[in-house]
PDB file of C-alpha atoms in Angstrom:
ATOM      1  CA  MET A   1     101.314 132.791 113.440  1.00  0.00           C
ATOM      2  CA  THR A   2     101.452 129.435 111.652  1.00  0.00           C
ATOM      3  CA  ILE A   3     101.961 125.840 112.702  1.00  0.00           C
ATOM      4  CA  ASN A   4     103.599 123.078 110.709  1.00  0.00           C
ATOM      5  CA  ALA A   5     101.703 120.026 109.561  1.00  0.00           C
ATOM      6  CA  GLY A   6     102.458 116.802 111.397  1.00  0.00           C
ATOM      7  CA  ARG A   7     102.212 115.486 114.940  1.00  0.00           C
ATOM      8  CA  HIS A   8     102.199 117.869 117.866  1.00  0.00           C
ATOM      9  CA  PHE A   9     102.120 116.786 121.518  1.00  0.00           C
ATOM     10  CA  VAL A  10     100.441 118.666 124.348  1.00  0.00           C
ATOM     11  CA  THR A  11     100.775 117.749 128.038  1.00  0.00           C
ATOM     12  CA  ILE A  12      98.090 119.098 130.343  1.00  0.00           C
ATOM     13  CA  ASP A  13      99.352 120.958 133.397  1.00  0.00           C
ATOM     14  CA  GLU A  14      97.476 121.853 136.579  1.00  0.00           C
ATOM     15  CA  SER A  15      96.339 125.228 135.261  1.00  0.00           C
ATOM     16  CA  ALA A  16      94.359 123.584 132.432  1.00  0.00           C
ATOM     17  CA  ALA A  17      92.901 120.676 134.426  1.00  0.00           C
ATOM     18  CA  GLY A  18      89.132 120.483 134.123  1.00  0.00           C
ATOM     19  CA  GLU A  19      89.005 122.532 130.924  1.00  0.00           C
ATOM     20  CA  ARG A  20      87.286 121.368 127.748  1.00  0.00           C
ATOM     21  CA  LEU A  21      89.687 119.546 125.439  1.00  0.00           C
ATOM     22  CA  ASP A  22      89.207 121.975 122.550  1.00  0.00           C
ATOM     23  CA  ARG A  23      89.826 124.978 124.809  1.00  0.00           C
ATOM     24  CA  ALA A  24      92.921 123.428 126.427  1.00  0.00           C
ATOM     25  CA  LEU A  25      94.504 122.472 123.108  1.00  0.00           C
ATOM     26  CA  ALA A  26      93.763 125.880 121.571  1.00  0.00           C
ATOM     27  CA  ALA A  27      95.499 127.540 124.528  1.00  0.00           C
ATOM     28  CA  ALA A  28      98.519 125.241 124.188  1.00  0.00           C
ATOM     29  CA  LEU A  29      98.691 125.688 120.406  1.00  0.00           C
ATOM     30  CA  PRO A  30      97.925 129.409 119.927  1.00  0.00           C
ATOM     31  CA  ALA A  31      98.417 129.179 116.150  1.00  0.00           C
ATOM     32  CA  LEU A  32      95.155 127.189 116.027  1.00  0.00           C
ATOM     33  CA  THR A  33      91.749 128.701 116.661  1.00  0.00           C
ATOM     34  CA  ARG A  34      89.358 126.891 118.947  1.00  0.00           C
ATOM     35  CA  SER A  35      87.072 126.138 115.991  1.00  0.00           C
ATOM     36  CA  ARG A  36      90.031 124.647 114.110  1.00  0.00           C
ATOM     37  CA  VAL A  37      90.915 122.477 117.107  1.00  0.00           C
ATOM     38  CA  LYS A  38      87.286 121.362 117.383  1.00  0.00           C
ATOM     39  CA  ALA A  39      87.311 120.354 113.694  1.00  0.00           C
ATOM     40  CA  LEU A  40      90.523 118.358 114.233  1.00  0.00           C
ATOM     41  CA  ILE A  41      88.960 116.539 117.195  1.00  0.00           C
ATOM     42  CA  GLU A  42      85.754 115.745 115.301  1.00  0.00           C
ATOM     43  CA  GLY A  43      87.883 114.669 112.331  1.00  0.00           C
ATOM     44  CA  ARG A  44      89.528 112.011 114.531  1.00  0.00           C
ATOM     45  CA  ARG A  45      92.937 113.715 114.477  1.00  0.00           C
ATOM     46  CA  VAL A  46      93.392 114.008 118.247  1.00  0.00           C
ATOM     47  CA  ALA A  47      94.277 111.103 120.517  1.00  0.00           C
ATOM     48  CA  LEU A  48      95.723 110.321 123.899  1.00  0.00           C
ATOM     49  CA  ALA A  49      99.393 109.771 123.163  1.00  0.00           C
ATOM     50  CA  GLY A  50      99.787 106.108 122.296  1.00  0.00           C
ATOM     51  CA  GLY A  51      96.116 105.482 123.045  1.00  0.00           C
ATOM     52  CA  GLN A  52      92.573 105.957 121.868  1.00  0.00           C
ATOM     53  CA  THR A  53      91.293 108.605 119.508  1.00  0.00           C
ATOM     54  CA  ILE A  54      89.228 111.352 121.170  1.00  0.00           C
ATOM     55  CA  GLU A  55      86.138 112.600 119.323  1.00  0.00           C
ATOM     56  CA  GLU A  56      84.453 114.828 121.947  1.00  0.00           C
ATOM     57  CA  PRO A  57      85.620 118.467 122.006  1.00  0.00           C
ATOM     58  CA  SER A  58      83.834 118.935 125.341  1.00  0.00           C
ATOM     59  CA  ARG A  59      85.782 116.157 127.081  1.00  0.00           C
ATOM     60  CA  LYS A  60      87.353 117.418 130.318  1.00  0.00           C
ATOM     61  CA  VAL A  61      91.132 117.094 130.505  1.00  0.00           C
ATOM     62  CA  LYS A  62      93.190 115.956 133.478  1.00  0.00           C
ATOM     63  CA  THR A  63      96.588 116.953 134.810  1.00  0.00           C
ATOM     64  CA  GLY A  64      99.363 114.924 133.201  1.00  0.00           C
ATOM     65  CA  GLU A  65      97.367 113.739 130.198  1.00  0.00           C
ATOM     66  CA  ARG A  66      99.352 113.906 126.964  1.00  0.00           C
ATOM     67  CA  PHE A  67      97.544 114.437 123.691  1.00  0.00           C
ATOM     68  CA  GLU A  68      98.718 113.872 120.135  1.00  0.00           C
ATOM     69  CA  VAL A  69      97.377 116.367 117.588  1.00  0.00           C
ATOM     70  CA  ASP A  70      97.751 115.355 113.933  1.00  0.00           C
ATOM     71  CA  ILE A  71      97.646 118.473 111.758  1.00  0.00           C
ATOM     72  CA  PRO A  72      97.175 117.692 108.053  1.00  0.00           C
ATOM     73  CA  GLU A  73      98.892 119.429 105.169  1.00  0.00           C
ATOM     74  CA  PRO A  74      97.059 122.531 103.901  1.00  0.00           C
ATOM     75  CA  GLU A  75      94.319 121.698 101.449  1.00  0.00           C
ATOM     76  CA  PRO A  76      94.863 122.713  97.833  1.00  0.00           C
ATOM     77  CA  ALA A  77      93.123 125.672  96.244  1.00  0.00           C
ATOM     78  CA  GLU A  78      89.510 125.429  95.127  1.00  0.00           C
ATOM     79  CA  PRO A  79      89.273 122.769  92.387  1.00  0.00           C
ATOM     80  CA  VAL A  80      88.688 123.797  88.807  1.00  0.00           C
ATOM     81  CA  PRO A  81      86.565 121.979  86.200  1.00  0.00           C
ATOM     82  CA  GLN A  82      88.479 119.492  84.068  1.00  0.00           C
ATOM     83  CA  ALA A  83      86.954 117.623  81.146  1.00  0.00           C
ATOM     84  CA  LEU A  84      87.850 114.068  82.136  1.00  0.00           C
ATOM     85  CA  ALA A  85      86.117 110.928  80.875  1.00  0.00           C
ATOM     86  CA  LEU A  86      83.375 109.571  83.142  1.00  0.00           C
ATOM     87  CA  ASP A  87      81.683 106.167  82.911  1.00  0.00           C
ATOM     88  CA  ILE A  88      78.147 107.319  83.762  1.00  0.00           C
ATOM     89  CA  LEU A  89      75.646 104.557  84.530  1.00  0.00           C
ATOM     90  CA  TYR A  90      72.643 106.794  85.244  1.00  0.00           C
ATOM     91  CA  GLU A  91      71.870 110.494  85.473  1.00  0.00           C
ATOM     92  CA  ASP A  92      68.852 112.701  86.118  1.00  0.00           C
ATOM     93  CA  GLY A  93      68.286 116.160  87.548  1.00  0.00           C
ATOM     94  CA  ASP A  94      68.982 115.037  91.118  1.00  0.00           C
ATOM     95  CA  LEU A  95      71.828 112.578  91.023  1.00  0.00           C
ATOM     96  CA  LEU A  96      74.428 110.805  88.974  1.00  0.00           C
ATOM     97  CA  VAL A  97      75.700 107.227  89.287  1.00  0.00           C
ATOM     98  CA  LEU A  98      79.075 106.332  87.807  1.00  0.00           C
ATOM     99  CA  ASN A  99      81.648 103.573  87.638  1.00  0.00           C
ATOM    100  CA  LYS A 100      84.855 105.034  89.090  1.00  0.00           C
ATOM    101  CA  PRO A 101      88.052 103.627  87.596  1.00  0.00           C
ATOM    102  CA  ALA A 102      90.931 102.482  89.760  1.00  0.00           C
ATOM    103  CA  GLY A 103      93.596 105.156  89.970  1.00  0.00           C
ATOM    104  CA  MET A 104      91.207 108.129  90.153  1.00  0.00           C
ATOM    105  CA  VAL A 105      91.175 110.110  93.399  1.00  0.00           C
ATOM    106  CA  VAL A 106      87.692 111.230  94.474  1.00  0.00           C
ATOM    107  CA  HIS A 107      88.477 114.752  95.696  1.00  0.00           C
ATOM    108  CA  PRO A 108      91.546 117.015  95.731  1.00  0.00           C
ATOM    109  CA  ALA A 109      93.982 116.521  98.586  1.00  0.00           C
ATOM    110  CA  PRO A 110      97.694 117.022  99.220  1.00  0.00           C
ATOM    111  CA  GLY A 111      99.551 115.100  96.535  1.00  0.00           C
ATOM    112  CA  ASN A 112      96.479 114.973  94.289  1.00  0.00           C
ATOM    113  CA  PRO A 113      95.469 118.577  93.603  1.00  0.00           C
ATOM    114  CA  ASP A 114      93.696 117.929  90.298  1.00  0.00           C
ATOM    115  CA  SER A 115      92.523 115.295  87.789  1.00  0.00           C
ATOM    116  CA  THR A 116      90.158 114.023  90.477  1.00  0.00           C
ATOM    117  CA  LEU A 117      86.560 112.911  90.232  1.00  0.00           C
ATOM    118  CA  VAL A 118      85.490 116.275  91.658  1.00  0.00           C
ATOM    119  CA  ASN A 119      87.335 118.106  88.864  1.00  0.00           C
ATOM    120  CA  ALA A 120      85.556 115.926  86.298  1.00  0.00           C
ATOM    121  CA  LEU A 121      82.156 116.412  87.957  1.00  0.00           C
ATOM    122  CA  LEU A 122      82.562 120.187  88.026  1.00  0.00           C
ATOM    123  CA  ALA A 123      83.130 120.127  84.273  1.00  0.00           C
ATOM    124  CA  HIS A 124      80.255 117.731  83.623  1.00  0.00           C
ATOM    125  CA  CYS A 125      77.625 119.228  85.951  1.00  0.00           C
ATOM    126  CA  GLY A 126      78.614 122.884  85.988  1.00  0.00           C
ATOM    127  CA  ASN A 127      76.998 125.183  88.532  1.00  0.00           C
ATOM    128  CA  SER A 128      74.271 122.670  89.419  1.00  0.00           C
ATOM    129  CA  LEU A 129      76.592 120.544  91.528  1.00  0.00           C
ATOM    130  CA  SER A 130      75.704 120.419  95.212  1.00  0.00           C
ATOM    131  CA  GLY A 131      77.935 122.399  97.521  1.00  0.00           C
ATOM    132  CA  ILE A 132      76.961 120.776 100.805  1.00  0.00           C
ATOM    133  CA  GLY A 133      79.951 118.455 100.624  1.00  0.00           C
ATOM    134  CA  GLY A 134      82.206 121.507 100.896  1.00  0.00           C
ATOM    135  CA  VAL A 135      84.136 123.585  98.385  1.00  0.00           C
ATOM    136  CA  ARG A 136      86.561 120.769  97.643  1.00  0.00           C
ATOM    137  CA  ARG A 137      84.010 117.951  97.797  1.00  0.00           C
ATOM    138  CA  PRO A 138      80.901 119.210  95.978  1.00  0.00           C
ATOM    139  CA  GLY A 139      78.283 116.505  95.456  1.00  0.00           C
ATOM    140  CA  ILE A 140      80.345 113.818  97.184  1.00  0.00           C
ATOM    141  CA  VAL A 141      78.218 111.723  99.524  1.00  0.00           C
ATOM    142  CA  HIS A 142      80.627 108.802  99.930  1.00  0.00           C
ATOM    143  CA  ARG A 143      83.971 107.897  98.450  1.00  0.00           C
ATOM    144  CA  LEU A 144      86.110 105.053  97.229  1.00  0.00           C
ATOM    145  CA  ASP A 145      89.854 104.832  97.762  1.00  0.00           C
ATOM    146  CA  LYS A 146      92.039 105.876  94.846  1.00  0.00           C
ATOM    147  CA  ASP A 147      92.839 102.297  93.808  1.00  0.00           C
ATOM    148  CA  THR A 148      89.336 100.908  94.408  1.00  0.00           C
ATOM    149  CA  SER A 149      87.058 100.812  91.390  1.00  0.00           C
ATOM    150  CA  GLY A 150      83.288 100.653  91.207  1.00  0.00           C
ATOM    151  CA  VAL A 151      79.892 102.242  91.693  1.00  0.00           C
ATOM    152  CA  MET A 152      79.435 105.669  93.276  1.00  0.00           C
ATOM    153  CA  VAL A 153      76.429 107.994  93.546  1.00  0.00           C
ATOM    154  CA  VAL A 154      76.832 111.784  93.427  1.00  0.00           C
ATOM    155  CA  ALA A 155      74.255 114.414  94.441  1.00  0.00           C
ATOM    156  CA  LYS A 156      73.536 117.195  91.954  1.00  0.00           C
ATOM    157  CA  ASN A 157      71.650 119.484  94.326  1.00  0.00           C
ATOM    158  CA  ASP A 158      71.538 120.245  98.046  1.00  0.00           C
ATOM    159  CA  ARG A 159      68.212 118.527  98.731  1.00  0.00           C
ATOM    160  CA  THR A 160      69.433 115.262  97.204  1.00  0.00           C
ATOM    161  CA  HIS A 161      72.769 115.565  99.012  1.00  0.00           C
ATOM    162  CA  VAL A 162      70.988 115.751 102.376  1.00  0.00           C
ATOM    163  CA  ALA A 163      68.676 112.823 101.528  1.00  0.00           C
ATOM    164  CA  LEU A 164      71.483 110.564 100.276  1.00  0.00           C
ATOM    165  CA  SER A 165      73.674 111.459 103.258  1.00  0.00           C
ATOM    166  CA  LYS A 166      70.876 110.304 105.558  1.00  0.00           C
ATOM    167  CA  LEU A 167      70.656 106.977 103.694  1.00  0.00           C
ATOM    168  CA  PHE A 168      74.378 106.406 104.144  1.00  0.00           C
ATOM    169  CA  ALA A 169      74.320 107.489 107.789  1.00  0.00           C
ATOM    170  CA  ALA A 170      71.443 105.083 108.526  1.00  0.00           C
ATOM    171  CA  HIS A 171      73.030 102.329 106.379  1.00  0.00           C
ATOM    172  CA  ASP A 172      69.668 102.171 104.586  1.00  0.00           C
ATOM    173  CA  LEU A 173      71.138 100.990 101.297  1.00  0.00           C
ATOM    174  CA  THR A 174      73.087  98.038  99.927  1.00  0.00           C
ATOM    175  CA  ARG A 175      76.789  98.123  99.073  1.00  0.00           C
ATOM    176  CA  ILE A 176      78.509  94.965  97.869  1.00  0.00           C
ATOM    177  CA  TYR A 177      82.210  94.644  97.089  1.00  0.00           C
ATOM    178  CA  GLN A 178      84.294  91.976  95.388  1.00  0.00           C
ATOM    179  CA  ALA A 179      87.824  91.392  96.630  1.00  0.00           C
ATOM    180  CA  LEU A 180      90.611  89.038  95.695  1.00  0.00           C
ATOM    181  CA  VAL A 181      92.303  88.011  98.934  1.00  0.00           C
ATOM    182  CA  TRP A 182      95.293  85.950  99.971  1.00  0.00           C
ATOM    183  CA  GLY A 183      94.258  82.499 101.154  1.00  0.00           C
ATOM    184  CA  ALA A 184      90.601  82.130 102.151  1.00  0.00           C
ATOM    185  CA  PRO A 185      88.431  82.718 105.217  1.00  0.00           C
ATOM    186  CA  LYS A 186      87.943  79.582 107.315  1.00  0.00           C
ATOM    187  CA  ALA A 187      84.159  79.642 106.764  1.00  0.00           C
ATOM    188  CA  ASP A 188      82.478  79.801 103.371  1.00  0.00           C
ATOM    189  CA  ARG A 189      80.443  82.725 104.646  1.00  0.00           C
ATOM    190  CA  GLY A 190      80.175  84.687 107.841  1.00  0.00           C
ATOM    191  CA  ARG A 191      80.023  88.033 109.547  1.00  0.00           C
ATOM    192  CA  VAL A 192      82.805  90.202 110.943  1.00  0.00           C
ATOM    193  CA  GLU A 193      81.542  92.460 113.708  1.00  0.00           C
ATOM    194  CA  ALA A 194      84.613  94.279 114.999  1.00  0.00           C
ATOM    195  CA  ALA A 195      84.990  97.958 115.889  1.00  0.00           C
ATOM    196  CA  ILE A 196      87.329 100.013 113.702  1.00  0.00           C
ATOM    197  CA  GLY A 197      89.350 103.028 114.810  1.00  0.00           C
ATOM    198  CA  ARG A 198      92.631 104.762 114.131  1.00  0.00           C
ATOM    199  CA  HIS A 199      95.710 102.601 114.551  1.00  0.00           C
ATOM    200  CA  PRO A 200      97.256 103.376 117.961  1.00  0.00           C
ATOM    201  CA  VAL A 201     100.686 104.099 116.431  1.00  0.00           C
ATOM    202  CA  ASP A 202     100.229 104.796 112.713  1.00  0.00           C
ATOM    203  CA  ARG A 203      97.576 107.529 112.470  1.00  0.00           C
ATOM    204  CA  LYS A 204      97.213 107.042 108.701  1.00  0.00           C
ATOM    205  CA  ARG A 205      95.937 103.492 109.168  1.00  0.00           C
ATOM    206  CA  MET A 206      92.754 102.063 110.601  1.00  0.00           C
ATOM    207  CA  ALA A 207      92.654  98.961 112.781  1.00  0.00           C
ATOM    208  CA  VAL A 208      90.297  96.650 114.637  1.00  0.00           C
ATOM    209  CA  ARG A 209      90.113  98.069 118.158  1.00  0.00           C
ATOM    210  CA  LYS A 210      88.863  96.184 121.208  1.00  0.00           C
ATOM    211  CA  SER A 211      88.531  99.100 123.603  1.00  0.00           C
ATOM    212  CA  SER A 212      87.713 101.946 121.208  1.00  0.00           C
ATOM    213  CA  GLY A 213      86.646 102.593 117.641  1.00  0.00           C
ATOM    214  CA  ARG A 214      83.253 102.576 115.991  1.00  0.00           C
ATOM    215  CA  ASN A 215      81.044  99.552 115.471  1.00  0.00           C
ATOM    216  CA  ALA A 216      81.621  97.953 112.073  1.00  0.00           C
ATOM    217  CA  ILE A 217      79.843  95.009 110.416  1.00  0.00           C
ATOM    218  CA  THR A 218      80.785  93.175 107.225  1.00  0.00           C
ATOM    219  CA  ASP A 219      79.042  90.072 105.857  1.00  0.00           C
ATOM    220  CA  TYR A 220      81.242  88.030 103.538  1.00  0.00           C
ATOM    221  CA  TRP A 221      81.098  84.915 101.367  1.00  0.00           C
ATOM    222  CA  ILE A 222      83.599  83.039  99.233  1.00  0.00           C
ATOM    223  CA  GLU A 223      82.787  83.145  95.522  1.00  0.00           C
ATOM    224  CA  LYS A 224      85.727  81.083  94.291  1.00  0.00           C
ATOM    225  CA  ARG A 225      88.946  79.530  95.583  1.00  0.00           C
ATOM    226  CA  PHE A 226      92.150  79.290  93.571  1.00  0.00           C
ATOM    227  CA  GLY A 227      94.755  76.617  94.166  1.00  0.00           C
ATOM    228  CA  PRO A 228      94.631  73.565  96.476  1.00  0.00           C
ATOM    229  CA  PRO A 229      91.113  73.186  97.985  1.00  0.00           C
ATOM    230  CA  LEU A 230      92.363  72.873 101.565  1.00  0.00           C
ATOM    231  CA  HIS A 231      95.012  75.566 101.299  1.00  0.00           C
ATOM    232  CA  PRO A 232      94.014  77.959  98.494  1.00  0.00           C
ATOM    233  CA  ILE A 233      96.545  80.518  97.338  1.00  0.00           C
ATOM    234  CA  ALA A 234      93.836  83.121  96.898  1.00  0.00           C
ATOM    235  CA  SER A 235      90.076  83.462  96.754  1.00  0.00           C
ATOM    236  CA  LEU A 236      87.469  85.800  95.304  1.00  0.00           C
ATOM    237  CA  VAL A 237      85.298  87.100  98.123  1.00  0.00           C
ATOM    238  CA  GLY A 238      82.035  89.041  98.181  1.00  0.00           C
ATOM    239  CA  ALA A 239      81.447  91.502 101.025  1.00  0.00           C
ATOM    240  CA  ARG A 240      78.306  93.404 102.021  1.00  0.00           C
ATOM    241  CA  LEU A 241      78.731  96.445 104.240  1.00  0.00           C
ATOM    242  CA  GLY A 242      76.505  96.669 107.297  1.00  0.00           C
ATOM    243  CA  THR A 243      78.244  99.925 108.222  1.00  0.00           C
ATOM    244  CA  GLY A 244      80.500 102.299 106.324  1.00  0.00           C
ATOM    245  CA  ARG A 245      83.759 102.851 108.180  1.00  0.00           C
ATOM    246  CA  THR A 246      86.988 104.049 106.603  1.00  0.00           C
ATOM    247  CA  HIS A 247      88.802 101.143 104.882  1.00  0.00           C
ATOM    248  CA  GLN A 248      86.214  98.769 106.378  1.00  0.00           C
ATOM    249  CA  VAL A 249      86.423  95.910 103.864  1.00  0.00           C
ATOM    250  CA  ARG A 250      90.216  96.042 103.762  1.00  0.00           C
ATOM    251  CA  VAL A 251      90.562  96.105 107.562  1.00  0.00           C
ATOM    252  CA  HIS A 252      88.000  93.357 108.212  1.00  0.00           C
ATOM    253  CA  LEU A 253      89.418  90.999 105.584  1.00  0.00           C
ATOM    254  CA  ALA A 254      92.918  91.523 106.969  1.00  0.00           C
ATOM    255  CA  HIS A 255      91.469  90.822 110.425  1.00  0.00           C
ATOM    256  CA  LEU A 256      90.293  87.442 109.090  1.00  0.00           C
ATOM    257  CA  GLY A 257      93.879  86.718 108.035  1.00  0.00           C
ATOM    258  CA  CYS A 258      93.024  87.200 104.346  1.00  0.00           C
ATOM    259  CA  PRO A 259      94.224  90.668 103.303  1.00  0.00           C
ATOM    260  CA  VAL A 260      93.289  92.055  99.906  1.00  0.00           C
ATOM    261  CA  VAL A 261      95.813  91.233  97.195  1.00  0.00           C
ATOM    262  CA  GLY A 262      97.903  94.287  96.312  1.00  0.00           C
ATOM    263  CA  ASP A 263      96.837  96.272  99.373  1.00  0.00           C
ATOM    264  CA  PRO A 264      99.861  98.460 100.248  1.00  0.00           C
ATOM    265  CA  VAL A 265      98.587  99.299 103.744  1.00  0.00           C
ATOM    266  CA  TYR A 266      96.906  96.193 105.154  1.00  0.00           C
ATOM    267  CA  GLY A 267      98.249  93.544 102.785  1.00  0.00           C
ATOM    268  CA  ARG A 268     101.353  91.452 102.470  1.00  0.00           C
ATOM    269  CA  LYS A 269     103.320  89.565  99.865  1.00  0.00           C
ATOM    270  CA  SER A 270     102.534  85.868  99.663  1.00  0.00           C
ATOM    271  CA  ARG A 271     105.137  83.479 100.998  1.00  0.00           C
ATOM    272  CA  ASN A 272     103.557  80.686  98.966  1.00  0.00           C
ATOM    273  CA  ALA A 273     106.095  79.574  96.380  1.00  0.00           C
ATOM    274  CA  LYS A 274     103.242  78.508  94.087  1.00  0.00           C
ATOM    275  CA  ALA A 275     101.729  81.991  93.928  1.00  0.00           C
ATOM    276  CA  PRO A 276     101.956  83.175  90.308  1.00  0.00           C
ATOM    277  CA  ALA A 277     103.890  86.345  89.542  1.00  0.00           C
ATOM    278  CA  ALA A 278     100.736  88.062  88.272  1.00  0.00           C
ATOM    279  CA  LEU A 279      99.216  87.707  91.746  1.00  0.00           C
ATOM    280  CA  VAL A 280     102.318  88.710  93.692  1.00  0.00           C
ATOM    281  CA  ASP A 281     103.013  91.722  91.489  1.00  0.00           C
ATOM    282  CA  PHE A 282      99.458  93.052  91.098  1.00  0.00           C
ATOM    283  CA  ALA A 283     100.013  96.799  91.259  1.00  0.00           C
ATOM    284  CA  ARG A 284      96.969  97.889  93.263  1.00  0.00           C
ATOM    285  CA  GLN A 285      94.482  96.597  95.808  1.00  0.00           C
ATOM    286  CA  ALA A 286      92.147  94.085  94.144  1.00  0.00           C
ATOM    287  CA  LEU A 287      88.932  95.630  95.444  1.00  0.00           C
ATOM    288  CA  HIS A 288      85.830  96.584  93.453  1.00  0.00           C
ATOM    289  CA  ALA A 289      82.562  98.214  94.562  1.00  0.00           C
ATOM    290  CA  ALA A 290      80.353  95.921  92.509  1.00  0.00           C
ATOM    291  CA  VAL A 291      76.781  96.746  93.571  1.00  0.00           C
ATOM    292  CA  LEU A 292      74.962  99.795  94.914  1.00  0.00           C
ATOM    293  CA  GLU A 293      71.240  99.727  95.717  1.00  0.00           C
ATOM    294  CA  PHE A 294      69.227 102.607  97.169  1.00  0.00           C
ATOM    295  CA  ARG A 295      65.845 104.293  97.036  1.00  0.00           C
ATOM    296  CA  HIS A 296      65.786 107.399  94.843  1.00  0.00           C
ATOM    297  CA  PRO A 297      65.244 110.334  97.230  1.00  0.00           C
ATOM    298  CA  THR A 298      62.808 112.112  94.872  1.00  0.00           C
ATOM    299  CA  THR A 299      60.915 109.403  93.000  1.00  0.00           C
ATOM    300  CA  GLY A 300      61.049 106.696  95.663  1.00  0.00           C
ATOM    301  CA  GLU A 301      62.113 104.198  92.990  1.00  0.00           C
ATOM    302  CA  GLU A 302      64.378 101.347  94.045  1.00  0.00           C
ATOM    303  CA  MET A 303      67.621 101.775  92.108  1.00  0.00           C
ATOM    304  CA  ARG A 304      70.171  99.012  91.531  1.00  0.00           C
ATOM    305  CA  PHE A 305      73.503  99.341  89.775  1.00  0.00           C
ATOM    306  CA  ALA A 306      75.963  96.513  89.214  1.00  0.00           C
ATOM    307  CA  THR A 307      79.316  96.633  87.440  1.00  0.00           C
ATOM    308  CA  GLU A 308      81.719  93.989  86.179  1.00  0.00           C
ATOM    309  CA  LEU A 309      85.260  93.676  87.454  1.00  0.00           C
ATOM    310  CA  PRO A 310      87.594  96.096  85.633  1.00  0.00           C
ATOM    311  CA  GLN A 311      89.865  94.629  82.975  1.00  0.00           C
ATOM    312  CA  ASP A 312      93.060  94.315  85.047  1.00  0.00           C
ATOM    313  CA  PHE A 313      91.196  92.695  87.951  1.00  0.00           C
ATOM    314  CA  SER A 314      89.213  90.373  85.675  1.00  0.00           C
ATOM    315  CA  LYS A 315      92.343  89.340  83.780  1.00  0.00           C
ATOM    316  CA  LEU A 316      94.079  88.477  87.055  1.00  0.00           C
ATOM    317  CA  VAL A 317      91.132  86.343  88.211  1.00  0.00           C
ATOM    318  CA  GLN A 318      91.036  84.493  84.882  1.00  0.00           C
ATOM    319  CA  SER A 319      94.761  83.787  85.091  1.00  0.00           C
ATOM    320  CA  LEU A 320      94.231  82.086  88.450  1.00  0.00           C
ATOM    321  CA  ASN A 321      91.854  79.471  87.033  1.00  0.00           C
ATOM    322  CA  SER A 322      94.846  77.402  85.927  1.00  0.00           C
ATOM    323  CA  VAL A 323      96.510  77.457  89.354  1.00  0.00           C
ATOM    324  CA  LYS A 324      96.574  73.988  90.937  1.00  0.00           C
TER     325      LYS A 324
END
């Protein structure tokens, strides 16, 4: 028995009241095993219809509750090594640090079955690559969106994968981004502390949530304004992550009223008639992971990696210097 990808709705009747959520959903959707349902819940793909995301498989259900189950498309076959160019900043027997280009997907997924960073890493590292991240995500400790460029660290063995994962989970490292945003934040620098969770309607988006979501902290500062001082058309902003939620920088900057230029999900086209065409038509989100600092899990050495803005991003920023 199979079940199609997409949204499925389950309403709890009296016979299931008081059951664990994973058990109740598995009974209502017999094509899914209980372990599969549990993975969907923990993967934030189950929510009260029109409401908050549920992350606890053991949650007791009530009569009349209606749940939305978002079943993803089947994952592609196991990735194969592909000899793709990598901009490697540092490498030793435990880890590898690289500068990911915009346009490269980190790991295979529906719509992007190959030519990903994972395919390139499999070719570069061979059998040494850590498998803890899963068959389709070997060595991957964190990721950047397809159209975000910048610094990433990859584990080359299981011990390093565990150690780096702990650093990311504890936020015991430094990650700094640069973003070109529409307008400018009201303050030259500040902190956004606003929980992020799945959008209540569009499950593919994240959103600032007042009554649900996970704590998220971003410190930001304005590096440069472009256009009239009081009403800039755009500004270059630095952002340091205090947490690491999905789409955090993009969501928090949009929450400030300054979405990232070119962001197809959280952005917008400028209504400012003075906005140059290069800014309006920028073909991707102008977001770059500029700095990554962490303690090497084996040597204990403090590592710091910083990268310049990629050419298309840098060229756009330079073109804005003449905007009045």
